[in-house]
Amino acid sequence: MDDTKDFGTPRKSSKKLINLNIDGIDVSVPEGTSIMRAASEAGVSVPKLCATDSLDPFGSCRLCLVEVEGKRGYPASCTTPVEQNLKVHTQTPKLADIRKGVMELYISDHPLDCLTCATNGDCELQDMAGAVGLRDVRYGYDGENHLESEKDESNPYFTFDPSKCIVCSRCVRACEEVQGTYALTIDGRGFESKVSAGNKDFMDSECVSCGACVQACPTATLVEKSIIDHGQPERSVKTTCAYCGVGCSFNAEMQGEEVVRMTPNKDGGANHGHSCVKGRFAWGYTTHKDRITTPMIRKSIKDPWKKVSWEEAINYAASEIKRIQKKYGFDSVGAISSSRCTNEEVYLMQKLVRAAYGNNNIDTCARVCHSPTGYGLKATIGESSGTQNFDSVMKADVIMIIGANPTDGHPVFASQMKRRLREGAKLIIIDPREIDLVKNSPHVKADFHLKLKPGTNVATINSLAHVVVKEGLLDEEFIKSRCESEAFNYWKDFISKEENSPESLESETGIPANLVRQAARLFAQKGNSAIYYGLGVTEHSQGSTMVMGIANLTMATGNIGREGVGINPLRGQNNVQGACDMGSFPHEFPGYRHVSDLATRNLFESAWNTELYDEPGLRIPNMLDGAISGKFKSVYCEGEDIAQSDPDTKHVTHALESMECVIVQDLFLNETAMYAHVFLPGSSFLEKNGTFTNAERRISRVRKVMSPKNGYEDWEITQLLSNALGYPMNYKHASEIMDEVAQLTPTFKGVSFDKIDELGSIQWPCNDEYPEGTPTMHVDEFVRGKGKFFITEYIPTTERVNNKFPLILTTGRILAHYNVGAQTRRTNNTEWHTEDLIEIHPHDAEDRGINEQDWVGINSRAGDTVLRAKITDRVQPGVIYTTFHHPVSGANVITTDNSDWATNCPEFKVTAVQVTKVTQPSDWQEKYQKFSEKQINLVKKNEEKVN
Ligand code: SF4
Ligand code: SF4
Ligand code: SF4
Ligand code: FES
């Protein structure tokens, strides 16, 4: 079905078909379908203005009236459902008259500036005037009107021009039904009625700039500023958002080589036509003036950069790697790939390290986010990934969110989740802080908010499981048929112990025992319960234990293996899942197969035509420690900014300073690049081909919509380096890399670019058994056969509060920004968030004499930094919170090097600190400012001609 066509009202899914006749054409559609949609599916267009197929019908414009044989009057086709054997006429003289009259009224109060209007050619009002044959307006244009209404230009990305508004309510309904924010209303009645963002301008209102209203508006009232500036697009290319793990599908709408608009795809499997402010609007960084597009090299980080040709840069990097390996050993070099990279880029990075470097020193940024997910899920259920698709949430009766903030981190999925909550699903939130969903709107609020103390996740999940076991809420049948009985019995004995009861753990977790009991009963009810979790689960010293605890609770209550349930890790970045799948961990080949496994090694050795090393390589923390102790001398970082994103910044920068050849491949001179010797300019997601895999294992195409400003797609740069090192790679297109992945990885066996083009996207496993992919996993049995319960003993973190450090700092993200902010800080999203703030409870602020916006010094065992205060009871007493999107904030200067026992994932979420009122930045911040200014000057000093 045409994904750009607007059928007027949403598709219905009833299996019962209704037959009717429209304008002489026999039509058969699911029960509940509107006459308008039935007509549209049969190729008959009924004029419409207030209807669109992303929204429930409203019936306000009266343009879509039809005649139905045997019925009186003229029903609105958008709000009238089909009935068996109806005979409908959409075009009669009477209907033409009525429609003309309606249009005359609209046009008499509408500016007649069509030729100079930004949406000329893309305006439904204009189309409808043509469709009804309007030639003149009998009422004239001189009556009372809204033509002088003032424009609201406050939003950086779109304007609101009320003089063009026809009060169809599509924007209001989009904000409610699609986005779930309720920022807009229609104020007043009759002629006085108008769209209002709560009597404020858009920027000061509740609006989160998702753009759903702009997309829904049939006139030029709400329109993108990029369209006003550049005009209408001439072509469009389907691609995938490069920000978060939701993986929204977009049409990049182009004029020549320039993007003029990003429009979410209606047939996008993850987003169904919705988007957030980042994907829809924040793509300006791809052409930002800070972008570096010419390779650069230098001997020392004190030297100015020298712009060089690609050949010189690649040869220099290769000669340095060879020199270092010769001098310090084959193991002294490594690479770090990123979840921002495509699957194909990550695959080539790990291949480069294993085949050309000859070691396994490849790691990825998932080390610092979801590595415990991989470990915990592999151990318990046999596969390192989420079990469901996003649509599964629409069948959940109880949703439990642990350590995630979907409205900020995964906004489009949050909108879908809110829709399910408005339909009546129950909500349990486990989070130290009051995230938006706790009290989102009159229609969406948590039934239970278990406001635990940071660091006590495992105690909390154990106490929930204790209640399930002790109160007889186990799904005995599921456990008996699907799980290992010995491991279960062992676990049952452990979890039944009094020490795991909510009462015993209350003082540790801070959650009243009766709340835990009620939440456990709700979760274990007979319907579908699903768990969604984020970095608030994984970034702890017991991150892997907590993931196992989640799997235990899910299996114990039988909530896995069908729609509406499951374990759903909300992956942070666009391709965390894919980066892990592609073998970017030092101990695993693609498809999570251990490097010590002979059969797997033989497979890769014969395909890659080289011998492969059988010992796991270095993880990022080992690389950094090795650099400081003098054993590790070179790192190649693609798309990853460890100097900002990894914990204990001073330790990271000391390690980088200790290396002899740091190679950075990125769009910008990021924090890590300031310590680099080779800078290889990267290509943006708009400039390359490849695939991303989102949080639901959905592999989607990234398509090149313009030529790379740096000259190469990123995978080509890795290929150049490999060839210069003497290990030949000869891929002509990213699709050939995916073909190799498919050939060597059983879960990807059926994946190819052609297949993705055909199906839109594919959720792995995709193989002979599941040729079109697998939306729900572990249906009849777990990937490992039987599910395995693990003992999850709660061991408190060593990062405890004391007199010197009496508060706990925890961290998170904000909607407008994406991780280290390298992209979003170079867009107008900065208007929402110019700096990272420290949230502090009013009691803690008062104790310390801290007022709103005061400078606050934050000291931990690792370091100190200074941020401005935001006083709020969203955080509990004893807990402070900040985001980490601006490098100067130094949020990671204060985080310690504590990490998960199994995977080394840093304990970002728990740092004991003290805060005091101060008047100036920290020493580190002053040094940072000077250092980064100096490094930027070292780029500017470069006067060398490019070959
Ligand atoms: S702003 Fe657009 S969508 Fe909203 S009521 Fe006016 S014309 Fe309709
Ligand atoms: S941009 Fe999104 S949040 Fe803002 S008013 Fe429009 S629909 Fe609502
Ligand atoms: S929700 Fe995530 S993937 Fe979707 S548009 Fe926003 S940032 Fe992009
Ligand atoms: S489109 Fe049916 S009443 Fe407006």
CSV table of N, CA, C and O and ligand atoms in Angstrom, one decimal, residues 36 47-52 57-65 76-79, ligand 4:
chain,number,residue,atom,x,y,z
A,36,MET,N,-15.1,6.9,4.2
A,36,MET,CA,-14.0,7.7,3.6
A,36,MET,C,-12.8,6.8,3.2
A,36,MET,O,-12.3,6.8,2.1
A,47,PRO,N,-13.4,14.7,-0.9
A,47,PRO,CA,-12.7,15.9,-0.4
A,47,PRO,C,-12.7,15.8,1.2
A,47,PRO,O,-13.7,15.3,1.8
A,48,LYS,N,-11.7,16.3,1.8
A,48,LYS,CA,-11.6,16.3,3.2
A,48,LYS,C,-10.6,17.4,3.7
A,48,LYS,O,-9.7,17.8,2.9
A,49,LEU,N,-10.8,17.8,4.9
A,49,LEU,CA,-9.9,18.8,5.5
A,49,LEU,C,-9.5,18.4,6.9
A,49,LEU,O,-8.4,18.4,7.3
A,50,CYS,N,-10.5,18.0,7.7
A,50,CYS,CA,-10.2,17.8,9.1
A,50,CYS,C,-9.8,16.3,9.4
A,50,CYS,O,-9.4,16.0,10.5
A,51,ALA,N,-9.9,15.5,8.3
A,51,ALA,CA,-9.5,14.1,8.5
A,51,ALA,C,-8.1,13.8,8.0
A,51,ALA,O,-7.7,14.4,7.0
A,52,THR,N,-7.4,12.9,8.7
A,52,THR,CA,-6.2,12.4,8.2
A,52,THR,C,-6.0,11.0,8.8
A,52,THR,O,-6.4,10.8,9.9
A,57,PRO,N,-11.2,10.1,13.4
A,57,PRO,CA,-12.0,11.1,12.7
A,57,PRO,C,-12.7,12.0,13.7
A,57,PRO,O,-13.0,11.6,14.8
A,58,PHE,N,-13.0,13.2,13.2
A,58,PHE,CA,-13.5,14.3,14.1
A,58,PHE,C,-14.8,14.9,13.6
A,58,PHE,O,-15.7,15.3,14.4
A,59,GLY,N,-14.9,14.9,12.3
A,59,GLY,CA,-16.1,15.4,11.7
A,59,GLY,C,-16.5,16.8,11.8
A,59,GLY,O,-17.6,17.2,12.1
A,60,SER,N,-15.5,17.7,11.7
A,60,SER,CA,-15.8,19.1,11.9
A,60,SER,C,-15.9,20.0,10.6
A,60,SER,O,-16.6,21.0,10.6
A,61,CYS,N,-15.2,19.6,9.5
A,61,CYS,CA,-15.2,20.5,8.4
A,61,CYS,C,-16.4,20.4,7.5
A,61,CYS,O,-16.7,21.3,6.7
A,62,ARG,N,-17.1,19.3,7.5
A,62,ARG,CA,-18.3,19.0,6.7
A,62,ARG,C,-18.0,19.0,5.2
A,62,ARG,O,-18.9,19.3,4.4
A,63,LEU,N,-16.7,18.8,4.8
A,63,LEU,CA,-16.4,18.7,3.4
A,63,LEU,C,-16.6,17.4,2.8
A,63,LEU,O,-16.7,17.2,1.6
A,64,CYS,N,-16.6,16.4,3.6
A,64,CYS,CA,-16.5,15.0,3.1
A,64,CYS,C,-17.9,14.3,3.1
A,64,CYS,O,-18.0,13.1,3.0
A,65,LEU,N,-19.0,15.1,3.1
A,65,LEU,CA,-20.3,14.6,3.1
A,65,LEU,C,-20.5,13.7,1.9
A,65,LEU,O,-20.0,14.0,0.8
A,76,ALA,N,-21.2,12.6,7.2
A,76,ALA,CA,-19.8,12.8,7.0
A,76,ALA,C,-19.1,11.4,6.8
A,76,ALA,O,-19.2,10.5,7.6
A,77,SER,N,-18.4,11.3,5.6
A,77,SER,CA,-17.8,10.0,5.3
A,77,SER,C,-16.7,9.6,6.3
A,77,SER,O,-16.4,8.4,6.4
A,78,CYS,N,-16.1,10.6,6.9
A,78,CYS,CA,-15.0,10.3,7.8
A,78,CYS,C,-15.4,9.6,9.1
A,78,CYS,O,-14.7,8.8,9.7
A,79,THR,N,-16.6,10.0,9.6
A,79,THR,CA,-17.1,9.5,10.9
A,79,THR,C,-18.2,8.4,10.7
A,79,THR,O,-18.6,7.9,11.7
B,4,FES,S1,-13.1,15.4,6.6
B,4,FES,FE1,-14.9,14.6,7.3
B,4,FES,S2,-15.8,16.2,8.4
B,4,FES,FE2,-13.8,17.0,7.8
